[in-house]
mmCIF file of C-alpha atoms in Angstrom:
data_model
loop_
_atom_site.group_PDB
_atom_site.id
_atom_site.type_symbol
_atom_site.label_atom_id
_atom_site.label_comp_id
_atom_site.label_asym_id
_atom_site.label_seq_id
_atom_site.Cartn_x
_atom_site.Cartn_y
_atom_site.Cartn_z
ATOM 1 C CA MET A 158 -0.009 -0.007 0.004
ATOM 2 C CA ALA A 159 1.232 3.510 -0.790
ATOM 3 C CA SER A 160 2.381 5.577 2.168
ATOM 4 C CA PRO A 161 0.126 8.414 3.388
ATOM 5 C CA LEU A 162 2.596 10.957 2.062
ATOM 6 C CA GLU A 163 2.496 9.346 -1.378
ATOM 7 C CA LEU A 164 -1.276 9.354 -1.282
ATOM 8 C CA LEU A 165 -1.235 13.100 -0.563
ATOM 9 C CA ARG A 166 1.256 13.887 -3.296
ATOM 10 C CA ASP A 167 0.054 11.606 -6.093
ATOM 11 C CA GLN A 168 -1.672 13.920 -8.545
ATOM 12 C CA GLN A 169 -0.774 12.224 -11.811
ATOM 13 C CA SER A 170 -4.323 11.379 -12.837
ATOM 14 C CA VAL A 171 -6.167 14.524 -11.733
ATOM 15 C CA VAL A 172 -8.867 15.695 -14.146
ATOM 16 C CA THR A 173 -11.262 18.579 -13.884
ATOM 17 C CA ARG A 174 -14.904 18.941 -14.753
ATOM 18 C CA PRO A 175 -17.756 21.331 -13.890
ATOM 19 C CA LEU A 176 -20.185 20.005 -11.337
ATOM 20 C CA ALA A 177 -23.732 19.752 -12.664
ATOM 21 C CA ARG A 178 -25.655 19.837 -9.395
ATOM 22 C CA CYS A 179 -25.239 21.756 -6.162
ATOM 23 C CA ALA A 180 -24.853 19.484 -3.161
ATOM 24 C CA LEU A 181 -24.968 22.166 -0.451
ATOM 25 C CA GLY A 182 -27.052 25.098 -1.585
ATOM 26 C CA ALA A 183 -24.641 27.614 -3.060
ATOM 27 C CA TRP A 184 -21.557 25.557 -2.304
ATOM 28 C CA PHE A 185 -20.213 22.701 -4.442
ATOM 29 C CA PRO A 186 -17.944 19.826 -3.466
ATOM 30 C CA LEU A 187 -14.524 19.332 -5.025
ATOM 31 C CA ILE A 188 -13.291 15.730 -4.964
ATOM 32 C CA LEU A 189 -9.552 15.459 -5.210
ATOM 33 C CA GLU A 190 -8.782 11.980 -3.977
ATOM 34 C CA GLU A 191 -10.217 9.204 -1.823
ATOM 35 C CA GLU A 192 -8.136 7.701 0.974
ATOM 36 C CA SER A 193 -8.976 4.397 2.600
ATOM 37 C CA ASN A 194 -7.175 5.147 5.838
ATOM 38 C CA HIS A 195 -7.154 8.140 8.163
ATOM 39 C CA TRP A 196 -3.936 9.621 9.432
ATOM 40 C CA VAL A 197 -2.526 12.268 11.732
ATOM 41 C CA ARG A 198 0.595 14.161 10.774
ATOM 42 C CA ASP A 199 2.760 15.776 13.426
ATOM 43 C CA MET A 200 2.910 19.429 12.313
ATOM 44 C CA SER A 201 5.667 20.194 14.837
ATOM 45 C CA ILE A 202 8.176 18.304 12.689
ATOM 46 C CA SER A 203 9.607 20.633 10.076
ATOM 47 C CA ASP A 204 11.772 18.353 7.936
ATOM 48 C CA GLU A 205 9.734 15.162 7.740
ATOM 49 C CA ASN A 206 6.100 14.270 8.253
ATOM 50 C CA GLN A 207 5.128 11.711 10.864
ATOM 51 C CA PHE A 208 1.779 9.975 10.349
ATOM 52 C CA VAL A 209 -0.190 8.274 13.084
ATOM 53 C CA HIS A 210 -3.143 6.015 12.266
ATOM 54 C CA MET A 211 -6.405 6.842 14.002
ATOM 55 C CA ASP A 212 -9.373 4.498 14.024
ATOM 56 C CA ASP A 213 -11.923 7.053 15.237
ATOM 57 C CA ASP A 214 -13.073 8.911 12.129
ATOM 58 C CA GLU A 215 -14.324 11.822 14.245
ATOM 59 C CA ASN A 216 -10.739 12.438 15.331
ATOM 60 C CA ARG A 217 -9.279 12.200 11.848
ATOM 61 C CA GLY A 218 -6.880 15.084 11.394
ATOM 62 C CA LEU A 219 -3.376 16.388 11.857
ATOM 63 C CA LYS A 220 -1.575 17.523 14.945
ATOM 64 C CA GLY A 221 -1.635 21.299 14.926
ATOM 65 C CA ARG A 222 0.726 24.029 15.974
ATOM 66 C CA TYR A 223 -0.025 27.106 18.088
ATOM 67 C CA TRP A 224 -0.885 25.487 21.441
ATOM 68 C CA HIS A 225 0.751 24.569 24.725
ATOM 69 C CA HIS A 226 -0.003 22.454 27.785
ATOM 70 C CA VAL A 227 -1.530 24.021 30.911
ATOM 71 C CA GLU A 228 -2.625 22.598 34.248
ATOM 72 C CA ASP A 229 -4.845 19.541 34.743
ATOM 73 C CA GLY A 230 -4.013 17.994 31.378
ATOM 74 C CA LYS A 231 -5.607 20.836 29.416
ATOM 75 C CA ILE A 232 -4.173 22.610 26.395
ATOM 76 C CA PHE A 233 -4.213 26.311 25.547
ATOM 77 C CA CYS A 234 -4.823 27.427 21.957
ATOM 78 C CA ASP A 235 -2.384 30.171 20.910
ATOM 79 C CA LEU A 236 -3.796 30.704 17.428
ATOM 80 C CA CYS A 237 -6.443 33.373 17.916
ATOM 81 C CA PRO A 238 -7.276 35.923 20.643
ATOM 82 C CA ARG A 239 -10.171 33.775 21.856
ATOM 83 C CA ALA A 240 -7.555 31.793 23.839
ATOM 84 C CA CYS A 241 -9.567 28.595 24.278
ATOM 85 C CA VAL A 242 -8.513 26.238 27.103
ATOM 86 C CA LEU A 243 -9.480 22.654 26.236
ATOM 87 C CA LYS A 244 -9.641 19.481 28.265
ATOM 88 C CA ASP A 245 -9.357 16.146 26.501
ATOM 89 C CA GLY A 246 -12.224 15.767 24.026
ATOM 90 C CA ASP A 247 -13.078 19.475 23.932
ATOM 91 C CA ARG A 248 -13.264 21.500 20.731
ATOM 92 C CA GLY A 249 -12.447 25.206 20.568
ATOM 93 C CA PHE A 250 -14.992 27.906 19.849
ATOM 94 C CA CYS A 251 -14.123 27.403 16.183
ATOM 95 C CA PHE A 252 -15.250 23.760 16.552
ATOM 96 C CA VAL A 253 -12.494 22.429 14.289
ATOM 97 C CA ARG A 254 -9.467 22.429 16.637
ATOM 98 C CA LYS A 255 -9.798 19.638 19.205
ATOM 99 C CA ASN A 256 -7.924 18.283 22.221
ATOM 100 C CA VAL A 257 -7.307 14.593 21.533
ATOM 101 C CA GLY A 258 -5.070 12.902 24.052
ATOM 102 C CA ASN A 259 -3.808 16.283 25.282
ATOM 103 C CA GLU A 260 -2.677 17.334 21.818
ATOM 104 C CA MET A 261 -4.270 19.777 19.400
ATOM 105 C CA ILE A 262 -5.809 17.971 16.449
ATOM 106 C CA LEU A 263 -6.961 19.694 13.250
ATOM 107 C CA THR A 264 -10.219 17.966 12.387
ATOM 108 C CA THR A 265 -10.654 19.691 9.013
ATOM 109 C CA TYR A 266 -7.132 19.472 7.609
ATOM 110 C CA GLY A 267 -7.399 18.308 3.987
ATOM 111 C CA ARG A 268 -11.152 18.860 3.831
ATOM 112 C CA SER A 269 -13.133 21.382 1.818
ATOM 113 C CA THR A 270 -16.756 22.458 1.828
ATOM 114 C CA GLY A 271 -16.581 23.280 -1.865
ATOM 115 C CA PHE A 272 -14.484 24.753 -4.655
ATOM 116 C CA CYS A 273 -15.439 27.373 -7.198
ATOM 117 C CA ILE A 274 -13.588 29.529 -9.736
ATOM 118 C CA ASP A 275 -14.413 33.195 -9.135
ATOM 119 C CA PRO A 276 -13.243 36.557 -10.418
ATOM 120 C CA ILE A 277 -10.632 37.938 -8.032
ATOM 121 C CA GLU A 278 -12.806 41.048 -7.636
ATOM 122 C CA LYS A 279 -15.353 38.926 -5.776
ATOM 123 C CA LYS A 280 -13.045 38.488 -2.742
ATOM 124 C CA PRO A 281 -13.117 41.577 -3.040
ATOM 125 C CA LEU A 282 -9.675 42.577 -4.330
ATOM 126 C CA ASN A 283 -9.658 45.388 -6.905
ATOM 127 C CA HIS A 284 -5.903 46.042 -6.951
ATOM 128 C CA PHE A 285 -4.604 42.498 -7.235
ATOM 129 C CA LEU A 286 -4.272 40.946 -10.704
ATOM 130 C CA PRO A 287 -7.530 42.526 -11.962
ATOM 131 C CA GLY A 288 -9.729 40.378 -14.162
ATOM 132 C CA THR A 289 -8.034 37.087 -13.303
ATOM 133 C CA SER A 290 -9.628 33.936 -11.965
ATOM 134 C CA VAL A 291 -9.135 32.545 -8.458
ATOM 135 C CA LEU A 292 -9.848 29.053 -7.198
ATOM 136 C CA SER A 293 -11.845 29.645 -3.995
ATOM 137 C CA PHE A 294 -12.531 27.257 -1.158
ATOM 138 C CA GLY A 295 -13.156 26.974 2.544
ATOM 139 C CA THR A 296 -13.605 24.419 5.293
ATOM 140 C CA ALA A 297 -16.067 24.472 8.237
ATOM 141 C CA GLY A 298 -16.260 26.468 11.437
ATOM 142 C CA CYS A 299 -15.185 29.976 12.487
ATOM 143 C CA ASN A 300 -13.540 31.743 15.407
ATOM 144 C CA LEU A 301 -16.058 34.578 15.394
ATOM 145 C CA GLY A 302 -19.761 34.376 16.211
ATOM 146 C CA CYS A 303 -21.220 36.906 13.776
ATOM 147 C CA ARG A 304 -25.007 37.055 14.067
ATOM 148 C CA PHE A 305 -25.129 38.407 10.520
ATOM 149 C CA CYS A 306 -22.873 35.795 8.922
ATOM 150 C CA GLN A 307 -23.434 35.638 5.155
ATOM 151 C CA ASN A 308 -21.819 32.178 4.905
ATOM 152 C CA TRP A 309 -23.364 30.702 8.048
ATOM 153 C CA SER A 310 -24.132 27.295 6.478
ATOM 154 C CA ILE A 311 -20.365 26.748 6.293
ATOM 155 C CA SER A 312 -18.876 28.828 9.088
ATOM 156 C CA LYS A 313 -21.405 27.658 11.690
ATOM 157 C CA SER A 314 -21.463 24.056 10.526
ATOM 158 C CA ARG A 315 -21.061 21.273 13.067
ATOM 159 C CA GLU A 316 -21.470 18.533 10.468
ATOM 160 C CA ILE A 317 -17.915 18.381 9.217
ATOM 161 C CA GLU A 318 -18.143 14.886 7.763
ATOM 162 C CA GLN A 319 -21.226 15.674 5.679
ATOM 163 C CA LEU A 320 -19.907 18.983 4.438
ATOM 164 C CA SER A 321 -16.379 18.046 3.509
ATOM 165 C CA GLU A 322 -14.456 16.339 0.738
ATOM 166 C CA ASP A 323 -10.781 15.409 0.814
ATOM 167 C CA ALA A 324 -8.423 17.886 -0.841
ATOM 168 C CA SER A 325 -4.633 17.735 -0.468
ATOM 169 C CA PRO A 326 -2.456 20.859 -0.765
ATOM 170 C CA SER A 327 -0.620 19.576 -3.836
ATOM 171 C CA GLY A 328 -3.903 18.512 -5.419
ATOM 172 C CA ILE A 329 -5.362 21.992 -4.978
ATOM 173 C CA ALA A 330 -2.281 23.597 -6.473
ATOM 174 C CA ALA A 331 -2.378 21.180 -9.404
ATOM 175 C CA ALA A 332 -6.069 21.902 -9.978
ATOM 176 C CA ALA A 333 -5.542 25.664 -9.960
ATOM 177 C CA LEU A 334 -2.699 25.314 -12.454
ATOM 178 C CA ARG A 335 -4.724 23.067 -14.774
ATOM 179 C CA MET A 336 -7.693 25.435 -14.740
ATOM 180 C CA GLY A 337 -5.613 28.521 -15.461
ATOM 181 C CA CYS A 338 -6.254 30.249 -12.135
ATOM 182 C CA ARG A 339 -3.683 32.863 -11.131
ATOM 183 C CA SER A 340 -4.396 32.439 -7.429
ATOM 184 C CA VAL A 341 -6.094 30.306 -4.781
ATOM 185 C CA ALA A 342 -8.282 32.011 -2.163
ATOM 186 C CA PHE A 343 -8.959 30.760 1.348
ATOM 187 C CA THR A 344 -12.473 32.037 1.893
ATOM 188 C CA TYR A 345 -16.119 31.225 2.809
ATOM 189 C CA ASN A 346 -14.923 30.688 6.383
ATOM 190 C CA ASP A 347 -11.916 32.256 8.074
ATOM 191 C CA PRO A 348 -8.630 30.493 7.184
ATOM 192 C CA VAL A 349 -7.083 31.496 10.504
ATOM 193 C CA ILE A 350 -8.768 28.525 12.187
ATOM 194 C CA TRP A 351 -7.272 26.165 9.568
ATOM 195 C CA ALA A 352 -4.002 28.041 9.319
ATOM 196 C CA GLU A 353 -1.800 24.954 8.970
ATOM 197 C CA TYR A 354 -3.844 23.683 6.027
ATOM 198 C CA ALA A 355 -3.983 27.106 4.359
ATOM 199 C CA MET A 356 -0.222 27.569 4.747
ATOM 200 C CA ASP A 357 0.520 24.154 3.258
ATOM 201 C CA VAL A 358 -1.771 24.920 0.301
ATOM 202 C CA ALA A 359 -0.113 28.320 -0.164
ATOM 203 C CA LYS A 360 3.331 26.729 -0.210
ATOM 204 C CA ALA A 361 2.230 24.107 -2.735
ATOM 205 C CA CYS A 362 0.723 26.863 -4.890
ATOM 206 C CA HIS A 363 3.922 28.904 -4.811
ATOM 207 C CA GLU A 364 5.849 25.872 -6.072
ATOM 208 C CA VAL A 365 3.805 25.997 -9.310
ATOM 209 C CA GLY A 366 3.599 29.781 -9.661
ATOM 210 C CA ILE A 367 0.125 30.250 -8.137
ATOM 211 C CA LYS A 368 -0.457 33.061 -5.621
ATOM 212 C CA ALA A 369 -2.295 32.705 -2.295
ATOM 213 C CA VAL A 370 -5.084 34.957 -1.007
ATOM 214 C CA ALA A 371 -6.570 35.061 2.509
ATOM 215 C CA VAL A 372 -10.070 36.405 3.068
ATOM 216 C CA THR A 373 -10.161 36.940 6.813
ATOM 217 C CA ALA A 374 -11.470 38.857 9.788
ATOM 218 C CA GLY A 375 -7.872 39.317 10.936
ATOM 219 C CA TYR A 376 -8.578 37.695 14.321
ATOM 220 C CA ILE A 377 -5.204 36.070 14.946
ATOM 221 C CA THR A 378 -2.571 36.331 17.679
ATOM 222 C CA PRO A 379 0.721 38.194 17.255
ATOM 223 C CA GLU A 380 2.492 34.865 17.783
ATOM 224 C CA ALA A 381 0.790 33.078 14.877
ATOM 225 C CA ARG A 382 0.456 36.044 12.555
ATOM 226 C CA PRO A 383 3.959 36.232 11.025
ATOM 227 C CA GLU A 384 4.091 32.613 9.902
ATOM 228 C CA PHE A 385 0.551 32.660 8.517
ATOM 229 C CA TYR A 386 1.014 35.808 6.438
ATOM 230 C CA SER A 387 4.547 34.911 5.340
ATOM 231 C CA VAL A 388 3.012 32.657 2.686
ATOM 232 C CA MET A 389 0.119 34.929 1.688
ATOM 233 C CA ASP A 390 0.430 37.214 -1.339
ATOM 234 C CA ALA A 391 -2.754 39.163 -0.724
ATOM 235 C CA ALA A 392 -5.536 39.492 1.833
ATOM 236 C CA ASN A 393 -8.909 41.076 2.250
ATOM 237 C CA VAL A 394 -9.481 41.916 5.904
ATOM 238 C CA ASP A 395 -13.046 42.338 7.096
ATOM 239 C CA LEU A 396 -13.182 45.363 9.402
ATOM 240 C CA LYS A 397 -16.703 44.673 10.554
ATOM 241 C CA ALA A 398 -17.283 47.918 12.420
ATOM 242 C CA PHE A 399 -15.406 50.524 14.371
ATOM 243 C CA THR A 400 -16.819 50.102 17.871
ATOM 244 C CA GLU A 401 -15.979 47.551 20.562
ATOM 245 C CA GLN A 402 -19.686 47.347 21.358
ATOM 246 C CA PHE A 403 -20.466 46.054 17.863
ATOM 247 C CA TYR A 404 -17.685 43.465 18.001
ATOM 248 C CA GLN A 405 -18.775 42.185 21.415
ATOM 249 C CA LYS A 406 -22.514 42.216 20.698
ATOM 250 C CA LEU A 407 -22.667 40.965 17.122
ATOM 251 C CA THR A 408 -19.438 38.995 16.606
ATOM 252 C CA LEU A 409 -18.578 37.772 20.145
ATOM 253 C CA SER A 410 -15.045 39.086 19.691
ATOM 254 C CA HIS A 411 -13.029 42.304 20.072
ATOM 255 C CA LEU A 412 -12.004 45.144 17.791
ATOM 256 C CA GLU A 413 -8.437 45.819 18.917
ATOM 257 C CA PRO A 414 -6.887 42.504 17.693
ATOM 258 C CA VAL A 415 -8.255 43.250 14.217
ATOM 259 C CA LEU A 416 -6.768 46.737 14.215
ATOM 260 C CA ASP A 417 -3.479 45.276 15.434
ATOM 261 C CA THR A 418 -3.465 42.858 12.464
ATOM 262 C CA LEU A 419 -4.116 45.697 10.031
ATOM 263 C CA ARG A 420 -1.253 47.762 11.473
ATOM 264 C CA TRP A 421 1.033 44.734 11.306
ATOM 265 C CA LEU A 422 0.116 43.973 7.697
ATOM 266 C CA LYS A 423 0.915 47.529 6.679
ATOM 267 C CA HIS A 424 4.148 47.989 8.568
ATOM 268 C CA GLU A 425 5.583 44.486 9.080
ATOM 269 C CA SER A 426 4.653 42.528 5.958
ATOM 270 C CA ASN A 427 4.753 42.600 2.169
ATOM 271 C CA VAL A 428 1.193 41.331 1.810
ATOM 272 C CA TRP A 429 -1.048 43.382 -0.480
ATOM 273 C CA PHE A 430 -4.304 43.905 1.440
ATOM 274 C CA GLU A 431 -7.634 45.643 1.116
ATOM 275 C CA ILE A 432 -10.369 46.285 3.663
ATOM 276 C CA THR A 433 -14.066 45.388 3.550
ATOM 277 C CA ASN A 434 -16.730 47.018 5.730
ATOM 278 C CA LEU A 435 -20.160 45.353 5.590
ATOM 279 C CA MET A 436 -22.604 48.156 6.386
ATOM 280 C CA ILE A 437 -25.563 47.007 8.520
ATOM 281 C CA PRO A 438 -28.421 49.463 8.963
ATOM 282 C CA GLU A 439 -28.668 50.887 12.502
ATOM 283 C CA GLU A 440 -25.641 48.908 13.653
ATOM 284 C CA ASN A 441 -22.425 50.231 12.064
ATOM 285 C CA ASP A 442 -23.560 52.608 9.308
ATOM 286 C CA GLY A 443 -23.581 55.955 11.088
ATOM 287 C CA PRO A 444 -21.561 58.788 9.529
ATOM 288 C CA GLU A 445 -19.704 59.442 12.776
ATOM 289 C CA GLU A 446 -18.480 55.858 12.938
ATOM 290 C CA ILE A 447 -17.380 55.928 9.295
ATOM 291 C CA GLU A 448 -15.529 59.179 9.950
ATOM 292 C CA ARG A 449 -13.667 57.658 12.915
ATOM 293 C CA MET A 450 -12.794 54.557 10.914
ATOM 294 C CA CYS A 451 -11.461 56.576 7.986
ATOM 295 C CA ASP A 452 -9.406 58.772 10.294
ATOM 296 C CA TRP A 453 -7.910 55.674 11.917
ATOM 297 C CA ILE A 454 -7.064 54.148 8.522
ATOM 298 C CA LEU A 455 -5.349 57.314 7.364
ATOM 299 C CA THR A 456 -3.363 57.655 10.595
ATOM 300 C CA ASN A 457 -2.347 54.028 10.935
ATOM 301 C CA LEU A 458 -2.346 52.583 7.418
ATOM 302 C CA GLY A 459 -1.999 55.563 5.075
ATOM 303 C CA ASP A 460 -4.146 56.752 2.172
ATOM 304 C CA ASP A 461 -3.483 53.979 -0.356
ATOM 305 C CA VAL A 462 -5.211 50.959 1.254
ATOM 306 C CA PRO A 463 -8.442 50.362 -0.686
ATOM 307 C CA ILE A 464 -11.675 50.055 1.261
ATOM 308 C CA HIS A 465 -14.867 48.340 0.093
ATOM 309 C CA PHE A 466 -18.211 49.387 1.592
ATOM 310 C CA THR A 467 -20.540 46.484 0.916
ATOM 311 C CA ALA A 468 -24.281 45.953 1.240
ATOM 312 C CA PHE A 469 -25.773 43.765 3.957
ATOM 313 C CA HIS A 470 -28.726 41.455 3.397
ATOM 314 C CA PRO A 471 -30.700 39.911 6.276
ATOM 315 C CA ASP A 472 -29.280 36.502 7.141
ATOM 316 C CA PHE A 473 -28.617 33.978 9.922
ATOM 317 C CA LYS A 474 -29.583 35.503 13.302
ATOM 318 C CA LEU A 475 -29.869 39.131 12.197
ATOM 319 C CA GLN A 476 -33.174 39.186 10.328
ATOM 320 C CA ASN A 477 -34.544 42.372 11.887
ATOM 321 C CA ARG A 478 -32.466 44.711 9.753
ATOM 322 C CA GLY A 479 -33.266 45.516 6.151
ATOM 323 C CA PRO A 480 -30.808 45.497 3.235
ATOM 324 C CA THR A 481 -28.319 48.342 3.134
ATOM 325 C CA PRO A 482 -29.644 51.252 1.029
ATOM 326 C CA ALA A 483 -27.409 52.144 -1.922
ATOM 327 C CA SER A 484 -27.414 55.727 -0.643
ATOM 328 C CA THR A 485 -25.704 54.600 2.588
ATOM 329 C CA LEU A 486 -22.875 52.965 0.653
ATOM 330 C CA GLN A 487 -22.494 56.036 -1.561
ATOM 331 C CA ARG A 488 -22.374 58.328 1.433
ATOM 332 C CA ALA A 489 -19.686 56.181 3.110
ATOM 333 C CA ARG A 490 -17.602 56.123 -0.050
ATOM 334 C CA ALA A 491 -17.891 59.914 -0.390
ATOM 335 C CA GLN A 492 -16.827 60.306 3.255
ATOM 336 C CA ALA A 493 -13.767 58.120 2.727
ATOM 337 C CA LEU A 494 -12.678 60.015 -0.395
ATOM 338 C CA LYS A 495 -13.243 63.371 1.273
ATOM 339 C CA ALA A 496 -11.197 62.265 4.282
ATOM 340 C CA GLY A 497 -8.274 61.483 1.944
ATOM 341 C CA ILE A 498 -8.503 57.743 1.266
ATOM 342 C CA LYS A 499 -7.564 57.402 -2.415
ATOM 343 C CA PHE A 500 -9.440 54.231 -3.325
ATOM 344 C CA ALA A 501 -12.954 53.604 -1.986
ATOM 345 C CA TYR A 502 -15.503 51.267 -3.558
ATOM 346 C CA ILE A 503 -19.043 50.070 -3.000
ATOM 347 C CA GLY A 504 -20.105 46.459 -3.410
ATOM 348 C CA ASN A 505 -23.069 44.068 -3.563
ATOM 349 C CA VAL A 506 -25.028 46.668 -5.566
ATOM 350 C CA ASP A 507 -25.127 47.634 -9.238
ATOM 351 C CA ASN A 508 -23.078 50.824 -9.589
ATOM 352 C CA PRO A 509 -20.294 50.657 -12.212
ATOM 353 C CA LYS A 510 -19.129 54.248 -11.570
ATOM 354 C CA GLU A 511 -18.435 53.669 -7.880
ATOM 355 C CA GLN A 512 -16.984 50.209 -8.386
ATOM 356 C CA SER A 513 -14.383 51.481 -10.846
ATOM 357 C CA THR A 514 -10.825 52.668 -10.143
ATOM 358 C CA TYR A 515 -9.690 56.242 -10.849
ATOM 359 C CA CYS A 516 -6.264 57.820 -10.817
ATOM 360 C CA PRO A 517 -5.919 59.786 -7.574
ATOM 361 C CA ASN A 518 -3.843 62.405 -9.405
ATOM 362 C CA CYS A 519 -5.423 63.131 -12.805
ATOM 363 C CA LYS A 520 -8.772 61.376 -12.139
ATOM 364 C CA GLN A 521 -8.581 59.281 -15.320
ATOM 365 C CA LEU A 522 -10.660 56.122 -15.311
ATOM 366 C CA LEU A 523 -8.075 53.373 -14.772
ATOM 367 C CA ILE A 524 -10.155 50.205 -14.424
ATOM 368 C CA GLU A 525 -13.764 50.159 -15.487
ATOM 369 C CA ARG A 526 -15.925 47.606 -13.638
ATOM 370 C CA ASN A 527 -19.499 46.482 -14.164
ATOM 371 C CA TRP A 528 -19.929 44.110 -11.244
ATOM 372 C CA TYR A 529 -16.956 41.824 -11.948
ATOM 373 C CA GLU A 530 -16.707 42.487 -15.681
ATOM 374 C CA LEU A 531 -13.766 44.710 -16.659
ATOM 375 C CA GLY A 532 -13.959 47.297 -19.416
ATOM 376 C CA ALA A 533 -11.356 50.013 -19.914
ATOM 377 C CA TYR A 534 -7.958 49.219 -18.438
ATOM 378 C CA LYS A 535 -5.405 52.033 -18.398
ATOM 379 C CA ILE A 536 -2.534 50.824 -16.242
ATOM 380 C CA LYS A 537 0.944 50.133 -17.604
ATOM 381 C CA GLU A 538 3.915 49.123 -15.488
ATOM 382 C CA GLY A 539 1.741 49.760 -12.442
ATOM 383 C CA CYS A 540 1.125 53.394 -13.422
ATOM 384 C CA CYS A 541 -1.645 55.548 -14.845
ATOM 385 C CA THR A 542 -1.189 55.685 -18.613
ATOM 386 C CA LYS A 543 -2.004 59.407 -18.666
ATOM 387 C CA CYS A 544 -0.028 61.048 -15.859
ATOM 388 C CA LYS A 545 2.283 58.141 -14.894
ATOM 389 C CA THR A 546 1.219 58.233 -11.238
ATOM 390 C CA ARG A 547 1.981 54.883 -9.578
ATOM 391 C CA VAL A 548 -1.114 52.968 -8.571
ATOM 392 C CA PRO A 549 -0.678 50.851 -5.408
ATOM 393 C CA GLY A 550 -1.393 47.161 -5.871
ATOM 394 C CA VAL A 551 -0.301 44.203 -7.989
ATOM 395 C CA PHE A 552 -1.030 44.889 -11.646
ATOM 396 C CA GLU A 553 -0.093 43.448 -15.008
ATOM 397 C CA ASN A 554 0.001 45.336 -18.287
ATOM 398 C CA GLU A 555 -3.024 43.451 -19.577
ATOM 399 C CA LYS A 556 -6.219 42.843 -17.658
ATOM 400 C CA GLY A 557 -7.451 39.332 -17.053
ATOM 401 C CA ALA A 558 -10.297 37.996 -19.137
ATOM 402 C CA TRP A 559 -12.200 35.824 -16.668
ATOM 403 C CA GLY A 560 -15.173 38.178 -16.442
ATOM 404 C CA ARG A 561 -18.028 37.694 -13.997
ATOM 405 C CA LYS A 562 -18.313 33.895 -14.357
ATOM 406 C CA ARG A 563 -18.655 31.731 -11.251
ATOM 407 C CA LEU A 564 -17.776 28.136 -12.086
ATOM 408 C CA PRO A 565 -18.246 25.337 -9.532
ATOM 409 C CA VAL A 566 -15.758 22.550 -10.186
ATOM 410 C CA ALA A 567 -15.068 18.994 -9.155
ATOM 411 C CA ILE A 568 -11.703 17.308 -9.420
ATOM 412 C CA GLU A 569 -11.435 13.551 -9.532
ATOM 413 C CA HIS A 570 -8.698 10.980 -9.986
#
């Protein structure tokens, strides 16, 4: 029988095909390979991988990093600011990191809730390889408790076995390469809780020239942050609001760790990142809050970090708020531009003018967008073609041609 490592790396017969039917609502399974045995790999070993057979399918997974022993046989999770303390058999708040035999086990390593090829603008990233396709996927669980979660069927899932299909890092990289994707995005649920898996996928992608993108709430500890982002090329960070009250009440978390991550990304990393603010009526959409947020961004991050103001729709446990009016998004964008932020966008509504990119110097239209479809593209060598002002981001001389398509895929061997 082939070794577990060979099973993970054997991608010689991978083929791709669209999936005809949705198995989980809006999310589609990607099948990379079937394994007859379940294994645990010791992630603390850097030069070789040690596999341990486990008979209990519920405990299938890999030994994780970012934890340490504490009193009474418990372990302390060092990955995110939630700081879960787990006795044997306990799962963290995220539900996917579990104490098994006084070691942290990653119950979703190598599992995906679905794969889809998206336009990169959907993440949203407007200044990172515009017009190109990205292979997007997530797992299950989350380390925040957002009452308004737009992906709650995945992030709040407790049915990991039913939701997940096997997907090895090298298999994902091979699939992205075969399908012509320029990047792979860790999305749908926060990759921080499956950091080891996301990092392994990112490394495998880099080996074949594919870039890695994290779509995240930025809720990660200073200890884990450098290693996680060292293999990410781009990120969209969800700054959900600008009050501690909102974070405590509606996300069961705290604001300051997110701000700390944003400062670190700007000043301590080479990751290209953009910010998203989901505007919820009567919760985080007031002009005073937007003004404070923009002032903080300018003071701490500078004027060239793009921000996306996106529309909320009632979902999960926040059904008593209506959809965000387009006028609210337009007002927030105008506030950001007036404050001095150079690139502000609105999303989840039809408004090509305010989804497009303009030169902050001469005001020429640089990238025309109609939803995720690109029109005019006037950037060469990373600069405005008219006045030669450098445009912050990662640009090529030709725009991508993926368009607004969203293609669910399955990969079989």
